[in-house]
Tab-separated table of C-alpha atoms in Angstrom:
chain	number	residue	atom	x	y	z
A	1	UNK	CA	198.146	118.941	-76.741
A	2	UNK	CA	196.931	120.573	-73.549
A	3	UNK	CA	195.568	118.063	-71.022
A	4	UNK	CA	193.388	119.432	-68.218
A	5	UNK	CA	192.587	117.070	-65.354
A	6	UNK	CA	189.438	116.901	-63.244
A	7	UNK	CA	190.811	118.763	-60.222
A	8	UNK	CA	192.072	121.523	-62.518
A	9	UNK	CA	188.670	121.823	-64.206
A	10	UNK	CA	187.050	121.992	-60.760
A	11	UNK	CA	189.374	124.798	-59.707
A	12	UNK	CA	188.714	126.789	-62.869
A	13	UNK	CA	184.910	126.481	-62.506
A	14	UNK	CA	184.705	126.948	-58.741
A	15	UNK	CA	182.320	129.769	-57.864
A	16	UNK	CA	181.603	130.548	-61.533
A	17	UNK	CA	177.926	129.562	-61.600
A	18	UNK	CA	176.732	132.902	-62.972
A	19	UNK	CA	179.330	132.846	-65.737
A	20	UNK	CA	178.416	129.259	-66.625
A	21	UNK	CA	174.715	130.146	-66.862
A	22	UNK	CA	175.614	133.056	-69.144
A	23	UNK	CA	177.754	130.786	-71.340
A	24	UNK	CA	174.914	128.274	-71.636
A	25	UNK	CA	172.367	130.998	-72.444
A	26	UNK	CA	174.680	132.397	-75.116
A	27	UNK	CA	175.174	128.955	-76.677
A	28	UNK	CA	171.395	128.398	-76.802
A	29	UNK	CA	170.905	131.731	-78.537
A	30	UNK	CA	173.621	131.041	-81.098
A	31	UNK	CA	172.032	127.657	-81.772
A	32	UNK	CA	168.632	129.271	-82.300
A	33	UNK	CA	170.250	131.769	-84.672
A	34	UNK	CA	171.635	128.913	-86.783
A	35	UNK	CA	175.266	129.526	-85.834
A	36	UNK	CA	175.972	125.925	-84.856
A	37	UNK	CA	176.533	122.576	-86.486
A	38	UNK	CA	175.089	119.858	-84.295
A	39	UNK	CA	174.796	116.297	-85.597
A	40	UNK	CA	172.695	113.890	-83.601
A	41	UNK	CA	174.417	112.309	-80.630
A	42	UNK	CA	175.785	108.824	-81.257
A	43	UNK	CA	174.691	106.187	-78.731
A	44	UNK	CA	176.960	103.205	-78.278
A	45	UNK	CA	175.042	100.403	-76.588
A	46	UNK	CA	176.044	96.904	-75.577
A	47	UNK	CA	174.317	93.554	-76.189
A	48	UNK	CA	172.808	92.173	-72.976
A	49	UNK	CA	173.651	95.377	-71.040
A	50	UNK	CA	170.724	97.708	-71.798
A	51	UNK	CA	171.425	100.153	-68.949
A	52	UNK	CA	175.002	100.944	-70.007
A	53	UNK	CA	175.860	103.329	-72.814
A	54	UNK	CA	178.544	105.653	-74.130
A	55	UNK	CA	177.438	108.756	-76.017
A	56	UNK	CA	179.382	110.863	-78.500
A	57	UNK	CA	178.297	114.486	-78.881
A	58	UNK	CA	180.142	116.221	-81.755
A	59	UNK	CA	179.475	119.851	-82.486
A	60	UNK	CA	180.546	123.273	-83.670
A	61	UNK	CA	179.624	126.531	-81.934
A	62	UNK	CA	179.985	129.481	-84.259
A	63	UNK	CA	181.572	132.758	-83.295
A	64	UNK	CA	179.862	135.387	-81.202
A	65	UNK	CA	180.428	139.144	-81.440
A	66	UNK	CA	183.292	139.162	-78.910
A	67	UNK	CA	186.885	138.204	-79.522
A	68	UNK	CA	188.481	135.255	-77.792
A	69	UNK	CA	191.275	135.450	-75.236
A	70	UNK	CA	193.944	135.218	-77.965
A	71	UNK	CA	192.358	137.945	-80.078
A	72	UNK	CA	190.629	135.456	-82.357
A	73	UNK	CA	186.995	134.509	-82.533
A	74	UNK	CA	185.369	132.412	-79.826
A	75	UNK	CA	184.156	129.669	-82.154
A	76	UNK	CA	184.904	126.131	-81.061
A	77	UNK	CA	184.601	122.588	-82.396
A	78	UNK	CA	185.055	119.213	-80.781
A	79	UNK	CA	183.321	116.288	-79.158
A	80	UNK	CA	182.262	115.018	-75.752
A	81	UNK	CA	182.535	111.257	-75.156
A	82	UNK	CA	180.525	110.389	-72.054
A	83	UNK	CA	179.684	107.030	-70.522
A	84	UNK	CA	176.761	106.179	-68.282
A	85	UNK	CA	177.085	102.960	-66.280
A	86	UNK	CA	174.345	103.096	-63.589
A	87	UNK	CA	175.751	100.037	-61.823
A	88	UNK	CA	178.743	102.148	-60.794
A	89	UNK	CA	176.592	103.829	-58.146
A	90	UNK	CA	176.093	100.564	-56.274
A	91	UNK	CA	179.853	99.984	-56.437
A	92	UNK	CA	180.549	103.389	-54.908
A	93	UNK	CA	181.862	105.108	-58.043
A	94	UNK	CA	180.388	107.809	-60.264
A	95	UNK	CA	177.748	106.762	-62.794
A	96	UNK	CA	179.142	108.980	-65.564
A	97	UNK	CA	182.636	109.730	-66.823
A	98	UNK	CA	183.570	111.942	-69.733
A	99	UNK	CA	186.337	113.410	-71.843
A	100	UNK	CA	186.083	116.398	-74.199
A	101	UNK	CA	188.360	116.825	-77.198
A	102	UNK	CA	188.701	120.266	-78.803
A	103	UNK	CA	190.063	120.716	-82.329
A	104	UNK	CA	191.871	123.647	-83.855
A	105	UNK	CA	189.725	125.475	-86.379
A	106	UNK	CA	192.868	126.524	-88.260
A	107	UNK	CA	194.065	123.047	-89.196
A	108	UNK	CA	191.722	120.565	-87.506
A	109	UNK	CA	194.393	119.231	-85.172
A	110	UNK	CA	193.275	118.046	-81.731
A	111	UNK	CA	194.605	120.639	-79.291
A	112	UNK	CA	193.013	120.071	-75.874
A	113	UNK	CA	191.810	117.015	-73.955
A	114	UNK	CA	189.704	117.961	-70.946
A	115	UNK	CA	188.202	115.748	-68.242
A	116	UNK	CA	184.545	116.381	-68.891
A	117	UNK	CA	182.359	114.997	-66.088
A	118	UNK	CA	182.102	118.288	-64.193
A	119	UNK	CA	181.663	120.311	-67.379
A	120	UNK	CA	178.850	117.962	-68.402
A	121	UNK	CA	177.155	118.164	-65.006
A	122	UNK	CA	177.479	121.938	-64.746
A	123	UNK	CA	176.216	122.676	-68.246
A	124	UNK	CA	173.200	120.465	-67.447
A	125	UNK	CA	172.629	122.250	-64.146
A	126	UNK	CA	173.027	125.683	-65.741
A	127	UNK	CA	170.494	124.675	-68.390
A	128	UNK	CA	168.073	123.627	-65.636
A	129	UNK	CA	168.542	126.905	-63.759
A	130	UNK	CA	167.986	128.819	-66.983
A	131	UNK	CA	164.831	126.797	-67.677
A	132	UNK	CA	163.565	127.596	-64.189
A	133	UNK	CA	164.207	131.288	-64.804
A	134	UNK	CA	162.212	131.352	-68.020
A	135	UNK	CA	159.334	129.137	-66.899
A	136	UNK	CA	158.891	130.699	-63.475
A	137	UNK	CA	159.000	134.257	-64.757
A	138	UNK	CA	158.194	136.632	-61.904
A	139	UNK	CA	157.159	133.845	-59.536
A	140	UNK	CA	159.397	133.243	-56.519
A	141	UNK	CA	158.994	129.682	-55.239
A	142	UNK	CA	159.879	129.100	-51.610
A	143	UNK	CA	161.310	125.638	-52.191
A	144	UNK	CA	162.437	122.975	-54.649
A	145	UNK	CA	161.905	119.219	-54.872
A	146	UNK	CA	164.687	116.979	-56.154
A	147	UNK	CA	163.699	113.577	-57.568
A	148	UNK	CA	166.914	111.559	-57.649
A	149	UNK	CA	169.892	112.357	-55.458
A	150	UNK	CA	172.919	111.934	-57.689
A	151	UNK	CA	175.549	114.238	-59.152
A	152	UNK	CA	173.206	116.033	-61.552
A	153	UNK	CA	170.680	117.103	-58.913
A	154	UNK	CA	173.568	118.092	-56.667
A	155	UNK	CA	174.781	120.494	-59.345
A	156	UNK	CA	171.236	121.648	-60.089
A	157	UNK	CA	170.843	122.467	-56.394
A	158	UNK	CA	174.112	124.422	-56.525
A	159	UNK	CA	172.993	126.464	-59.527
A	160	UNK	CA	169.449	127.010	-58.266
A	161	UNK	CA	170.895	128.348	-54.994
A	162	UNK	CA	172.626	131.048	-57.064
A	163	UNK	CA	169.766	131.646	-59.502
A	164	UNK	CA	166.919	131.467	-56.934
A	165	UNK	CA	168.304	132.800	-53.615
A	166	UNK	CA	164.759	132.991	-52.234
A	167	UNK	CA	164.588	129.186	-51.892
A	168	UNK	CA	164.131	128.317	-48.217
A	169	UNK	CA	162.933	124.703	-48.373
A	170	UNK	CA	164.302	121.517	-49.936
A	171	UNK	CA	162.390	118.255	-50.458
A	172	UNK	CA	164.170	115.148	-51.710
A	173	UNK	CA	163.083	111.723	-52.882
A	174	UNK	CA	165.157	108.764	-54.003
A	175	UNK	CA	164.278	105.093	-54.349
A	176	UNK	CA	167.140	104.493	-51.913
A	177	UNK	CA	166.252	106.446	-48.719
A	178	UNK	CA	169.758	106.050	-47.325
A	179	UNK	CA	171.200	107.594	-50.474
A	180	UNK	CA	168.818	110.531	-50.053
A	181	UNK	CA	169.979	111.021	-46.461
A	182	UNK	CA	173.619	110.980	-47.525
A	183	UNK	CA	172.822	113.494	-50.238
A	184	UNK	CA	171.287	116.019	-47.853
A	185	UNK	CA	174.033	115.495	-45.281
A	186	UNK	CA	176.647	116.298	-47.919
A	187	UNK	CA	174.847	118.975	-49.931
A	188	UNK	CA	172.263	120.784	-47.794
A	189	UNK	CA	175.000	123.390	-47.172
A	190	UNK	CA	174.315	124.603	-50.709
A	191	UNK	CA	171.023	125.958	-49.291
A	192	UNK	CA	172.295	126.596	-45.752
A	193	UNK	CA	169.100	128.120	-44.360
A	194	UNK	CA	166.675	125.744	-46.047
A	195	UNK	CA	164.383	123.399	-44.178
A	196	UNK	CA	165.028	119.856	-45.457
A	197	UNK	CA	162.253	117.314	-45.964
A	198	UNK	CA	162.847	113.670	-46.827
A	199	UNK	CA	159.796	112.400	-48.691
A	200	UNK	CA	158.727	108.791	-48.293
A	201	UNK	CA	156.836	108.595	-51.592
A	202	UNK	CA	157.074	110.094	-55.049
A	203	UNK	CA	153.571	111.546	-54.687
A	204	UNK	CA	154.575	113.356	-51.491
A	205	UNK	CA	157.645	114.768	-53.223
A	206	UNK	CA	155.710	115.960	-56.279
A	207	UNK	CA	153.249	117.802	-54.090
A	208	UNK	CA	155.853	119.411	-51.841
A	209	UNK	CA	156.876	122.378	-54.036
A	210	UNK	CA	156.004	124.164	-57.269
A	211	UNK	CA	159.570	123.730	-58.588
A	212	UNK	CA	160.612	120.106	-59.247
A	213	UNK	CA	163.762	118.627	-60.768
A	214	UNK	CA	163.883	115.071	-62.125
A	215	UNK	CA	167.439	113.745	-62.460
A	216	UNK	CA	167.187	109.962	-62.322
A	217	UNK	CA	168.525	106.964	-64.243
A	218	UNK	CA	165.034	105.929	-65.397
A	219	UNK	CA	164.946	104.237	-68.775
A	220	UNK	CA	161.167	104.126	-69.170
A	221	UNK	CA	158.384	106.490	-68.012
A	222	UNK	CA	156.911	105.725	-64.599
A	223	UNK	CA	154.966	108.746	-63.341
A	224	UNK	CA	152.340	111.313	-64.186
A	225	UNK	CA	152.138	114.789	-62.639
A	226	UNK	CA	148.737	114.420	-60.987
A	227	UNK	CA	150.221	114.952	-57.521
A	228	UNK	CA	151.821	118.256	-58.552
A	229	UNK	CA	150.474	121.721	-58.061
A	230	UNK	CA	148.582	122.801	-61.212
A	231	UNK	CA	151.142	125.580	-61.667
A	232	UNK	CA	154.203	123.382	-61.172
A	233	UNK	CA	157.418	124.027	-63.083
A	234	UNK	CA	159.070	120.680	-63.805
A	235	UNK	CA	162.715	120.403	-64.846
A	236	UNK	CA	162.550	117.055	-66.638
A	237	UNK	CA	166.303	116.673	-66.934
A	238	UNK	CA	166.473	112.875	-67.133
A	239	UNK	CA	163.944	112.906	-69.989
A	240	UNK	CA	162.363	109.487	-69.449
A	241	UNK	CA	160.393	109.909	-66.210
A	242	UNK	CA	157.042	111.275	-67.439
A	243	UNK	CA	154.288	109.218	-69.034
A	244	UNK	CA	152.859	110.178	-72.407
A	245	UNK	CA	149.602	111.509	-70.844
A	246	UNK	CA	151.693	113.694	-68.522
A	247	UNK	CA	153.588	115.135	-71.487
A	248	UNK	CA	150.410	115.795	-73.452
A	249	UNK	CA	148.740	117.472	-70.470
A	250	UNK	CA	151.634	119.918	-69.999
A	251	UNK	CA	153.208	122.895	-71.696
A	252	UNK	CA	156.548	121.657	-73.036
A	253	UNK	CA	159.757	123.592	-73.607
A	254	UNK	CA	162.807	121.839	-75.096
A	255	UNK	CA	166.302	122.741	-76.252
A	256	UNK	CA	165.884	121.371	-79.793
A	257	UNK	CA	162.898	119.345	-81.061
A	258	UNK	CA	165.025	117.475	-83.600
A	259	UNK	CA	167.219	116.148	-80.816
A	260	UNK	CA	164.744	115.536	-78.011
A	261	UNK	CA	162.277	113.590	-80.172
A	262	UNK	CA	164.511	110.507	-80.318
A	263	UNK	CA	166.144	107.816	-78.194
A	264	UNK	CA	162.886	106.864	-76.424
A	265	UNK	CA	162.556	110.051	-74.397
A	266	UNK	CA	159.113	110.745	-72.948
A	267	UNK	CA	158.523	113.304	-75.697
A	268	UNK	CA	159.665	110.857	-78.366
A	269	UNK	CA	157.157	108.309	-77.065
A	270	UNK	CA	154.449	110.977	-77.113
A	271	UNK	CA	155.241	111.751	-80.746
A	272	UNK	CA	155.174	108.050	-81.652
A	273	UNK	CA	151.816	107.576	-79.935
A	274	UNK	CA	150.110	110.654	-81.387
A	275	UNK	CA	151.867	111.040	-84.727
A	276	UNK	CA	152.489	114.729	-84.013
A	277	UNK	CA	154.750	116.993	-81.986
A	278	UNK	CA	152.686	120.134	-81.610
A	279	UNK	CA	152.651	119.503	-77.857
A	280	UNK	CA	156.069	121.244	-77.867
A	281	UNK	CA	155.377	124.910	-77.202
A	282	UNK	CA	158.813	126.485	-77.686
A	283	UNK	CA	162.562	126.029	-77.587
A	284	UNK	CA	164.618	127.686	-74.895
A	285	UNK	CA	166.765	129.517	-77.453
A	286	UNK	CA	163.704	131.114	-79.038
A	287	UNK	CA	162.400	132.141	-75.622
A	288	UNK	CA	165.741	133.710	-74.780
A	289	UNK	CA	165.822	135.608	-78.066
A	290	UNK	CA	162.198	136.667	-77.811
A	291	UNK	CA	161.255	134.987	-81.099
A	292	UNK	CA	158.791	132.759	-79.229
A	293	UNK	CA	156.513	133.416	-76.274
A	294	UNK	CA	154.970	131.089	-73.748
A	295	UNK	CA	151.426	131.843	-72.589
A	296	UNK	CA	150.560	128.982	-70.240
A	297	UNK	CA	147.009	127.907	-69.559
A	298	UNK	CA	145.996	127.819	-65.886
A	299	UNK	CA	146.156	124.312	-64.476
A	300	UNK	CA	148.752	122.963	-66.916
A	301	UNK	CA	152.246	122.233	-65.607
A	302	UNK	CA	155.242	123.747	-67.361
A	303	UNK	CA	157.786	121.073	-68.276
A	304	UNK	CA	161.328	121.734	-69.476
A	305	UNK	CA	162.949	118.740	-71.223
A	306	UNK	CA	166.460	119.524	-72.531
A	307	UNK	CA	168.082	116.697	-74.490
A	308	UNK	CA	171.538	118.105	-73.783
A	309	UNK	CA	173.216	119.807	-76.728
A	310	UNK	CA	176.907	119.224	-77.316
A	311	UNK	CA	177.487	122.915	-78.011
A	312	UNK	CA	176.890	123.607	-74.312
A	313	UNK	CA	179.789	121.303	-73.422
A	314	UNK	CA	181.926	122.998	-76.048
A	315	UNK	CA	181.120	126.477	-74.716
A	316	UNK	CA	182.242	125.483	-71.212
A	317	UNK	CA	185.231	123.500	-72.479
A	318	UNK	CA	186.389	126.521	-74.491
A	319	UNK	CA	186.091	128.667	-71.349
A	320	UNK	CA	188.092	126.117	-69.332
A	321	UNK	CA	190.765	125.811	-72.043
A	322	UNK	CA	191.181	129.562	-72.472
A	323	UNK	CA	191.253	130.191	-68.718
A	324	UNK	CA	193.778	127.370	-68.275
A	325	UNK	CA	196.013	128.805	-70.975
A	326	UNK	CA	195.995	132.244	-69.377
A	327	UNK	CA	196.794	130.818	-65.953
A	328	UNK	CA	199.324	128.212	-66.997
A	329	UNK	CA	197.047	125.410	-65.805
A	330	UNK	CA	197.167	121.920	-67.278
A	331	UNK	CA	199.852	119.725	-68.785
A	332	UNK	CA	201.213	120.543	-72.227
A	333	UNK	CA	202.281	117.400	-74.103
A	334	UNK	CA	204.746	117.850	-76.951
A	335	UNK	CA	204.953	115.328	-79.760
A	336	UNK	CA	201.353	114.127	-79.478
A	337	UNK	CA	200.851	114.484	-83.231
A	338	UNK	CA	203.157	113.125	-85.957
A	339	UNK	CA	206.039	115.397	-86.844
A	340	UNK	CA	205.622	117.208	-90.176
A	341	UNK	CA	206.994	115.194	-93.085
A	342	UNK	CA	210.264	116.576	-94.492
A	343	UNK	CA	209.958	118.318	-97.823
């Protein structure tokens, strides 16, 4: 069993934003081609603690055309087990923690245990940057608004700085103004030449830029998009911020309709209210492959709502595992599994 700790994962992913975006794009395309097995995520919830949850994301990402580092295929199977305890933030610790287990596809044995919080955050951020690329098209926004100033929007800012180097302005909004100030003090270096604006209201933040990223801990919808520019591109990463009318008034791109239309997401609520889901225009995999096209109407925002597919975590975890093996990184534990029975 190869165990790869957080600091080792961080070292292996440092400066690899472009590669991570490519890995995420490839995983989306394989999923759209039907080369994945992706059961629904399992949500473990607790009586009397509605904000806390632990989610299991099992999956299988089928082989691509290239060979893996060991000469074999680059298929991968495993599971991410990720907790979300929002109260941790007030206690000064991270909201989310995660571990990823990879299994051998030769015999099913568990073979790598990887600290997964950074992998989870970076695959989410890469997905957001990819969504911005597809929804913006040839447009070059001058700035971005971040709603929520936690780890996910920090990573989204990092990836957008690589994907959209033209960004020269940053607007932030958080229900805790002091948290927003700490965020910009610690992370504005990711856009070193950007003018920073701390917004005092959600409406001000929504109107500040055409590119907006929601990454909050909201459990129920609380806002429309009336304050946005009519041509706004909204990265709805936290999935439960937008009201049903806002969803229905927008063009909607998702990662997988079967996954996003559940667990009380804004889109799930829109489906329950209307009895239909034709407000979803396309999936990101189909857009990447060219099997779907998006022709937005003037005056309707473009909203990207990715549920978060486990195959993205597996694609990055496979990359981390293979890179660690080549570089001798991580701790190899002998005797983790039972010894073979004598014949």
